[in-house]
mmCIF file of C-alpha atoms and ligand atoms in Angstrom:
data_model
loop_
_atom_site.group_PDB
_atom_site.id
_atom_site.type_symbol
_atom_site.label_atom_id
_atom_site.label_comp_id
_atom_site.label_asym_id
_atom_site.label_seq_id
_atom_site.Cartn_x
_atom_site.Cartn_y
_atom_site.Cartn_z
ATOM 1 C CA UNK A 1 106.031 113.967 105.601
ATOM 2 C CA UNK A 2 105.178 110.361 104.282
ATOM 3 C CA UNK A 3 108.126 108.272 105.800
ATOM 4 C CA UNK A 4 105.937 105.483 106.853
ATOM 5 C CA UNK A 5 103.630 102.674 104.720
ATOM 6 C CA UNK A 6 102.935 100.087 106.679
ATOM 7 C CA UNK A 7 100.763 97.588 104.093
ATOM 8 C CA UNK A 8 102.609 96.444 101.182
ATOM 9 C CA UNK A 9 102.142 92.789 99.478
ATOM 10 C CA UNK A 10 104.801 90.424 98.247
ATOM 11 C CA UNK A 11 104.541 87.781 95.905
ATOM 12 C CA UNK A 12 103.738 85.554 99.176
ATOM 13 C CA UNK A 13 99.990 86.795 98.971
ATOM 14 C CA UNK A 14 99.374 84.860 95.696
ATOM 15 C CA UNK A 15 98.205 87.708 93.602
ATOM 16 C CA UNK A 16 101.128 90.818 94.552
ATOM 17 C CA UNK A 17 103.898 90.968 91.729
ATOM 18 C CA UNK A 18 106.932 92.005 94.099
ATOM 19 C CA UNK A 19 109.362 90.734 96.706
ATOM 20 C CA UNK A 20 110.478 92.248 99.695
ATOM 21 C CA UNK A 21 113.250 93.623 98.286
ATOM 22 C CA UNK A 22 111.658 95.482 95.589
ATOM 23 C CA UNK A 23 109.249 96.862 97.638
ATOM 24 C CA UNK A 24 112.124 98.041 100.064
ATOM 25 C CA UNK A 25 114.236 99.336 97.151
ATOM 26 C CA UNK A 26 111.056 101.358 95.983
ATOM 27 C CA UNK A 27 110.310 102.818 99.820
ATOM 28 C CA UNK A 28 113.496 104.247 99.784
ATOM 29 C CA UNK A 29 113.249 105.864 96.208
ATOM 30 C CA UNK A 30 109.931 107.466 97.609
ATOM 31 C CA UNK A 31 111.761 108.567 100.794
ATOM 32 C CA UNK A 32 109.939 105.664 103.145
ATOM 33 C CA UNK A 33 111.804 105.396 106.041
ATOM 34 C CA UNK A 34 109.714 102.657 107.920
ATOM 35 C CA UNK A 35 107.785 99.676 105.661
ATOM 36 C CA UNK A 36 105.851 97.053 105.991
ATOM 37 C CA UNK A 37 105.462 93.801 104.673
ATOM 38 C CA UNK A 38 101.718 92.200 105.644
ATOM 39 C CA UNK A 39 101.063 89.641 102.807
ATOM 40 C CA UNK A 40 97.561 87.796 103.347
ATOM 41 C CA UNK A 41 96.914 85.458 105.678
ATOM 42 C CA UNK A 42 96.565 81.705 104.719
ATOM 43 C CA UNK A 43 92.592 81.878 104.801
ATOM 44 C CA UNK A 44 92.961 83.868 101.333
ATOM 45 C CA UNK A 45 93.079 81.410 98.255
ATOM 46 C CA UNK A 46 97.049 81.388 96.844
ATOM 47 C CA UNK A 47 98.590 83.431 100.514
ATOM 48 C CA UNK A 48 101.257 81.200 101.839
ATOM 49 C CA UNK A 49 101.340 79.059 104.427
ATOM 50 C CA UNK A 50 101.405 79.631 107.656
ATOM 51 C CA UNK A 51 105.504 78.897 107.756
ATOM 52 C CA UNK A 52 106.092 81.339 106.037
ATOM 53 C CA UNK A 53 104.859 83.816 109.013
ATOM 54 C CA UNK A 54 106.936 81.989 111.271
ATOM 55 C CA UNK A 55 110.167 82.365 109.019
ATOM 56 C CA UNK A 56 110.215 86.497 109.296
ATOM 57 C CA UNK A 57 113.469 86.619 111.411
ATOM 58 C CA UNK A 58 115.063 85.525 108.881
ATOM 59 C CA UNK A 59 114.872 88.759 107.079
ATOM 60 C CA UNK A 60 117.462 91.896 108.176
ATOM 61 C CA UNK A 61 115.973 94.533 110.232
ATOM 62 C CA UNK A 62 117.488 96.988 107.423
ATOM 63 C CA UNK A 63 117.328 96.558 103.912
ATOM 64 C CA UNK A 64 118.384 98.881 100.826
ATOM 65 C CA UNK A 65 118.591 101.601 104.147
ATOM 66 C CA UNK A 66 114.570 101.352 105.048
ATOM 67 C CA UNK A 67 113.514 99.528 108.631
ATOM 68 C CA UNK A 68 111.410 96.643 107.490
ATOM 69 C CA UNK A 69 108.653 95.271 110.093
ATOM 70 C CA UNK A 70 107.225 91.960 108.770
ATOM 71 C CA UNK A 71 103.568 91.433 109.721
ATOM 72 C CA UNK A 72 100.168 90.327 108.158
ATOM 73 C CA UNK A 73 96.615 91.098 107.140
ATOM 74 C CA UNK A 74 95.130 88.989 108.531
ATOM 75 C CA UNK A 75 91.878 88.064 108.003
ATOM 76 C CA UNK A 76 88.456 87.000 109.685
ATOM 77 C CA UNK A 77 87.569 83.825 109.545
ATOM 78 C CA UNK A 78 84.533 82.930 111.538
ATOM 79 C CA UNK A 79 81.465 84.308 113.555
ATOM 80 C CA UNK A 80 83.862 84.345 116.636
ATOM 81 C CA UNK A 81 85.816 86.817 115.068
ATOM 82 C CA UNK A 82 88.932 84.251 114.888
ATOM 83 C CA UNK A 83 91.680 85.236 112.626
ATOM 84 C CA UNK A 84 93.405 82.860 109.746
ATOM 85 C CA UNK A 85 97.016 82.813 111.788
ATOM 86 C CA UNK A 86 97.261 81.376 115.673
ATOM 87 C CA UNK A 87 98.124 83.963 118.666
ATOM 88 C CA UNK A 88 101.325 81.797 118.945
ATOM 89 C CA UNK A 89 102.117 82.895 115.185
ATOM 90 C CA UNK A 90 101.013 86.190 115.378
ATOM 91 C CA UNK A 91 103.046 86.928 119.051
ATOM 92 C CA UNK A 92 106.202 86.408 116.738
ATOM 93 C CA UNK A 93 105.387 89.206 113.880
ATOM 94 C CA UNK A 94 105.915 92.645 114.102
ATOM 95 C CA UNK A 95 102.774 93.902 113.856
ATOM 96 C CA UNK A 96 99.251 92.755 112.801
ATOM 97 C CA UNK A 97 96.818 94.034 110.778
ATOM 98 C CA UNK A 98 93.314 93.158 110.341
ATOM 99 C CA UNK A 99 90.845 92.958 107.388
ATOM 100 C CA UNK A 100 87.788 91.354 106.520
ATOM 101 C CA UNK A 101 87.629 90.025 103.881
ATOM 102 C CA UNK A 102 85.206 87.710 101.423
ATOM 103 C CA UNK A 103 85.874 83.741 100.695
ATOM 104 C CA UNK A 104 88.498 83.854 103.851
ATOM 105 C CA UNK A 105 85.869 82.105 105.976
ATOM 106 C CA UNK A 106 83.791 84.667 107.704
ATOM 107 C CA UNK A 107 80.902 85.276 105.144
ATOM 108 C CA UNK A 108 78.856 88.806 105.229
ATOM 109 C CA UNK A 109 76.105 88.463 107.125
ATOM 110 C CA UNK A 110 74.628 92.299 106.618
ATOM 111 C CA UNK A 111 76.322 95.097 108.731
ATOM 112 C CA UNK A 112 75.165 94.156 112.507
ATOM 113 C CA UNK A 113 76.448 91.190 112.104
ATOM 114 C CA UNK A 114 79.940 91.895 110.139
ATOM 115 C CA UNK A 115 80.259 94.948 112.853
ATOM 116 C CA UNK A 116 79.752 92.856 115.976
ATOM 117 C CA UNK A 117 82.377 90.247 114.498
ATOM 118 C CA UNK A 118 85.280 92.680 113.404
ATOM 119 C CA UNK A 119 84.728 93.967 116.770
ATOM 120 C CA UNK A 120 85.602 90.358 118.445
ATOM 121 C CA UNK A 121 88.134 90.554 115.813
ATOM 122 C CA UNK A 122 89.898 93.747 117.244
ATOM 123 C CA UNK A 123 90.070 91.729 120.585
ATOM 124 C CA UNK A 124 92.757 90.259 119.818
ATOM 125 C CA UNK A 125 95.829 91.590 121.840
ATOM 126 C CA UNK A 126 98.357 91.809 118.691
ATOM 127 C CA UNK A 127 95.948 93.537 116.339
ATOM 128 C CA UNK A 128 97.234 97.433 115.736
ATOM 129 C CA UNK A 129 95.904 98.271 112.593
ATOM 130 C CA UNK A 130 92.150 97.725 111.028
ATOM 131 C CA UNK A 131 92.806 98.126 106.920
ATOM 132 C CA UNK A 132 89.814 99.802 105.004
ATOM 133 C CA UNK A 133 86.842 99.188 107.584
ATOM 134 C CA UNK A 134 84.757 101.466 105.239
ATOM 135 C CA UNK A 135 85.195 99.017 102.400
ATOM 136 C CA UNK A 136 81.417 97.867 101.069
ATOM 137 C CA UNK A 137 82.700 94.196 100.267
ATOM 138 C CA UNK A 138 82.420 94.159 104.171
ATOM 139 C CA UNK A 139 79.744 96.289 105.441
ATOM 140 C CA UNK A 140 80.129 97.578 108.948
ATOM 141 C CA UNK A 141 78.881 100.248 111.110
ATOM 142 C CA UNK A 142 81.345 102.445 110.985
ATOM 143 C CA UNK A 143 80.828 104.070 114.062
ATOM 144 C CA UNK A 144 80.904 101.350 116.471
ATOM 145 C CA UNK A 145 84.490 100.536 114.618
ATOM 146 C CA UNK A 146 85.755 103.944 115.081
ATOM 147 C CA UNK A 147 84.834 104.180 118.596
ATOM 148 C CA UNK A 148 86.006 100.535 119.439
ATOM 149 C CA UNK A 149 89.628 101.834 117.731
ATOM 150 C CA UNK A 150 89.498 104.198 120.358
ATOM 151 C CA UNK A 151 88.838 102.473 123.248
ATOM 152 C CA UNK A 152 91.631 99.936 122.186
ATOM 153 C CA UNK A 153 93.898 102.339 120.199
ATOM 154 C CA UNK A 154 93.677 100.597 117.245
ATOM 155 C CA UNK A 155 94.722 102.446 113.539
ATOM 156 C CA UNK A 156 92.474 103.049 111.251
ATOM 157 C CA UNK A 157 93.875 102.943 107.589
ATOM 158 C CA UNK A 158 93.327 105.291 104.906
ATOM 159 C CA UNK A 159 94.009 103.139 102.320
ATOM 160 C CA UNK A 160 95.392 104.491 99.148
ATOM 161 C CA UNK A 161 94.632 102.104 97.015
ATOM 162 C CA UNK A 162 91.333 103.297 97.103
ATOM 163 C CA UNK A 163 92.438 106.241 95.258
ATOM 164 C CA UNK A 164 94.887 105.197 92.946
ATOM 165 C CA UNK A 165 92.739 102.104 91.355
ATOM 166 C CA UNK A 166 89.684 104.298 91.079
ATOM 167 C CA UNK A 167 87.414 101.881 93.681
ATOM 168 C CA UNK A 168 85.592 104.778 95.191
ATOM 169 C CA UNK A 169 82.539 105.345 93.048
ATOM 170 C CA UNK A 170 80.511 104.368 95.744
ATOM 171 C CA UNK A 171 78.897 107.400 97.817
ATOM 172 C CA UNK A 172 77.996 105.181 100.536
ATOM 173 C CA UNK A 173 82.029 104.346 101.381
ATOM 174 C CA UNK A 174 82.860 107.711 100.466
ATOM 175 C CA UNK A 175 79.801 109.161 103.523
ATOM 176 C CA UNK A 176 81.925 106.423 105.629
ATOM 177 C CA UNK A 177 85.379 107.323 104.966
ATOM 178 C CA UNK A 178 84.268 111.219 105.728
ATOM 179 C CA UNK A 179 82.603 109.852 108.739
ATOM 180 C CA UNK A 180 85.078 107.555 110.088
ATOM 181 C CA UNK A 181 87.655 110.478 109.893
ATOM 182 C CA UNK A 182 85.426 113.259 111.527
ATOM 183 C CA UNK A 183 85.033 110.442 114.932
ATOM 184 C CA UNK A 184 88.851 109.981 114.608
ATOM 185 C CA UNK A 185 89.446 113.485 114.648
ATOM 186 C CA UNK A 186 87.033 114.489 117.426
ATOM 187 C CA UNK A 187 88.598 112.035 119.779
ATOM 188 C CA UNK A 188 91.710 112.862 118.992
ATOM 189 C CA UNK A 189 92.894 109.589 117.511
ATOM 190 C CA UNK A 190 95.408 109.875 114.589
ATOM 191 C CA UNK A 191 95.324 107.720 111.670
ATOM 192 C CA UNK A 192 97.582 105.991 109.699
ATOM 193 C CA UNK A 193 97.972 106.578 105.579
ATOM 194 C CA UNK A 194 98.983 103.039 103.817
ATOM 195 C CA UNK A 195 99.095 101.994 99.964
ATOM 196 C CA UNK A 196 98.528 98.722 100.380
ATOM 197 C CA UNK A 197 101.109 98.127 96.980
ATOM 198 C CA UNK A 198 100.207 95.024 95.263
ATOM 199 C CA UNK A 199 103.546 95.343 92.952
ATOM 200 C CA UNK A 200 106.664 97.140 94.219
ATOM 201 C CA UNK A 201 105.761 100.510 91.908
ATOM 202 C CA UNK A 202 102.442 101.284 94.351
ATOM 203 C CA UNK A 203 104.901 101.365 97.518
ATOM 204 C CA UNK A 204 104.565 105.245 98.874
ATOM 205 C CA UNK A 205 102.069 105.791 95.948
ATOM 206 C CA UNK A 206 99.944 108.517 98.078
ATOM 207 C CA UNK A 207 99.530 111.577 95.914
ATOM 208 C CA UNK A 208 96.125 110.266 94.735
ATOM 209 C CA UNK A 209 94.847 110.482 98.392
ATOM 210 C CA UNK A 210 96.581 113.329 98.918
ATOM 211 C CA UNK A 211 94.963 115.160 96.139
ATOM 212 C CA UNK A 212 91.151 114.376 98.191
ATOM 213 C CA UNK A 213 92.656 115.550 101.815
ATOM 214 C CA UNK A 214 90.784 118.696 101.617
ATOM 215 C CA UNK A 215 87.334 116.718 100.461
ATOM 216 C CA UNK A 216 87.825 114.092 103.092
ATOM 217 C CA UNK A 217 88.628 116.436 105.858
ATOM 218 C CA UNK A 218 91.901 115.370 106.570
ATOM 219 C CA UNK A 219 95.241 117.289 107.704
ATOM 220 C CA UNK A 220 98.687 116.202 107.814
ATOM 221 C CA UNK A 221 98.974 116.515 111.810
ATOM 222 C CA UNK A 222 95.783 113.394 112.015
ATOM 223 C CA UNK A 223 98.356 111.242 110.382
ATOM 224 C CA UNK A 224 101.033 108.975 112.009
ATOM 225 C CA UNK A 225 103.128 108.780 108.950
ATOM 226 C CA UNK A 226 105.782 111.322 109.763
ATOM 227 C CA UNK A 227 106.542 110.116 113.290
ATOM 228 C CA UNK A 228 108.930 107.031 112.575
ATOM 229 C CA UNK A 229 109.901 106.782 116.311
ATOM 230 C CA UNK A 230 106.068 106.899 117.610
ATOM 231 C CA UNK A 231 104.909 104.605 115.321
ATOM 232 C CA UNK A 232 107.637 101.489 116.336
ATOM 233 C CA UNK A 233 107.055 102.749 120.017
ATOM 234 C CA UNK A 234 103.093 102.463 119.380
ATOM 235 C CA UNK A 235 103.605 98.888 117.723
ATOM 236 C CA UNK A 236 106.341 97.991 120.849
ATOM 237 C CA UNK A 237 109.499 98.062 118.413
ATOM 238 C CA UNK A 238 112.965 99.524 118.368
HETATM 239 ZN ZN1 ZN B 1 92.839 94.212 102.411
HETATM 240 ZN ZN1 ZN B 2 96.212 94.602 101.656
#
């Protein structure tokens, strides 16, 4: 059912091991159909430069048999909620993602605060995915962001990587995660499972999270990743 991962990292993001190839080759042995390449924005210390966002046409629609949309995380990077790459950059990418993260700029300022920002954030027309809002580097409310994903039909990640590098000790982003997929579910909004690979092997790597579906509450109809077609439709692709 898992033909989709829409947040992988190359070697563009400064600290990601693969290229888009590798991560492509591995998709396919793990039976993605649909992949995504969203390496850091430039706010983040070693991403690349903006050019390199603007150069994504010059990679096939196709490669090693997967579809391959080339986006970003992008990241916050003030109190207006601005992100690191212009409108004019992101218009051109496939698809954006948004995260907040630290030393990119925006700088926690307690959860009202970070909330009312990511929300400014989510403003922006070419933002379709939020990647792990419950993540306590970034505190936010994580009500207000469920309901604002909502109202704009925005995703909300489950991010694997969570699972698979062991960074969920916390109770507190566990109590969010639970919560943030109980709104989702009650309103009817699906989610979207990602790995977030930082080296080609972590591409498709879901069986960690899949392992905790029962704890978190989730079932395999809340998820987008087994609807290939919806999910270019819902990002305005072919
Ligand atoms: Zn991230
Ligand atoms: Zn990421």
């Amino acid at each position: 059912m898992f033909k989709i991962d829409l947040h992988t990292h190359t070697i563009a993001s400064g600290h990601a091991f693969g290229t888009v190839q590798e991560n492509a080759r591995e998709a396919k042995n793990k039976g993605i159909e649909l992949l995504g390449i969203t390496d850091h924005g430039s706010a983040m210390g070693g991403a690349a430069y903006e050019f390199y966002f603007r150069c994504g046409n010059r990679l096939p629609k196709n490669i090693e048999g997967v579809r391959i949309l080339f986006g970003v995380e992008a990241n916050v990077i003030d109190d207006a909620g601005q992100l690191d790459l212009s409108d004019n950059i992101l218009k051109n990418l496939d698809f954006v993602i948004v995260g907040i993260h630290y030393d990119c700029g925006y700088i926690d300022q307690g959860v009202e605060k970070n909330t009312e920002t990511l929300i400014k954030a989510m403003q922006n027309p070419y933002v379709k995915i939020v990647s792990h809002p419950y993540w306590s580097m970034m505190p936010v409310d994580i009500e207000a962001i469920a309901k604002e994903a909502v109202k704009k039909n925005i995703l909300l990640e489950i991010n694997a990587s969570f699972f698979y590098t062991n960074k969920l000790e916390d109770e507190v982003m566990w109590g969010k995660m639970k919560k943030m997929i109980k709104i989702l579910k009650e309103s009817g909004q699906k989610m979207i499972l990602n790995s977030d690979a930082h080296s080609p092997y972590e591409v498709g790597r879901f069986q960690e999270v899949v392992d905790k579906f029962g704890e978190l509450g989730i079932d395999e109809g809340d998820l987008l990743n087994d609807d290939v077609e919806g999910v270019l439709k819902f990002l305005g692709k072919e």
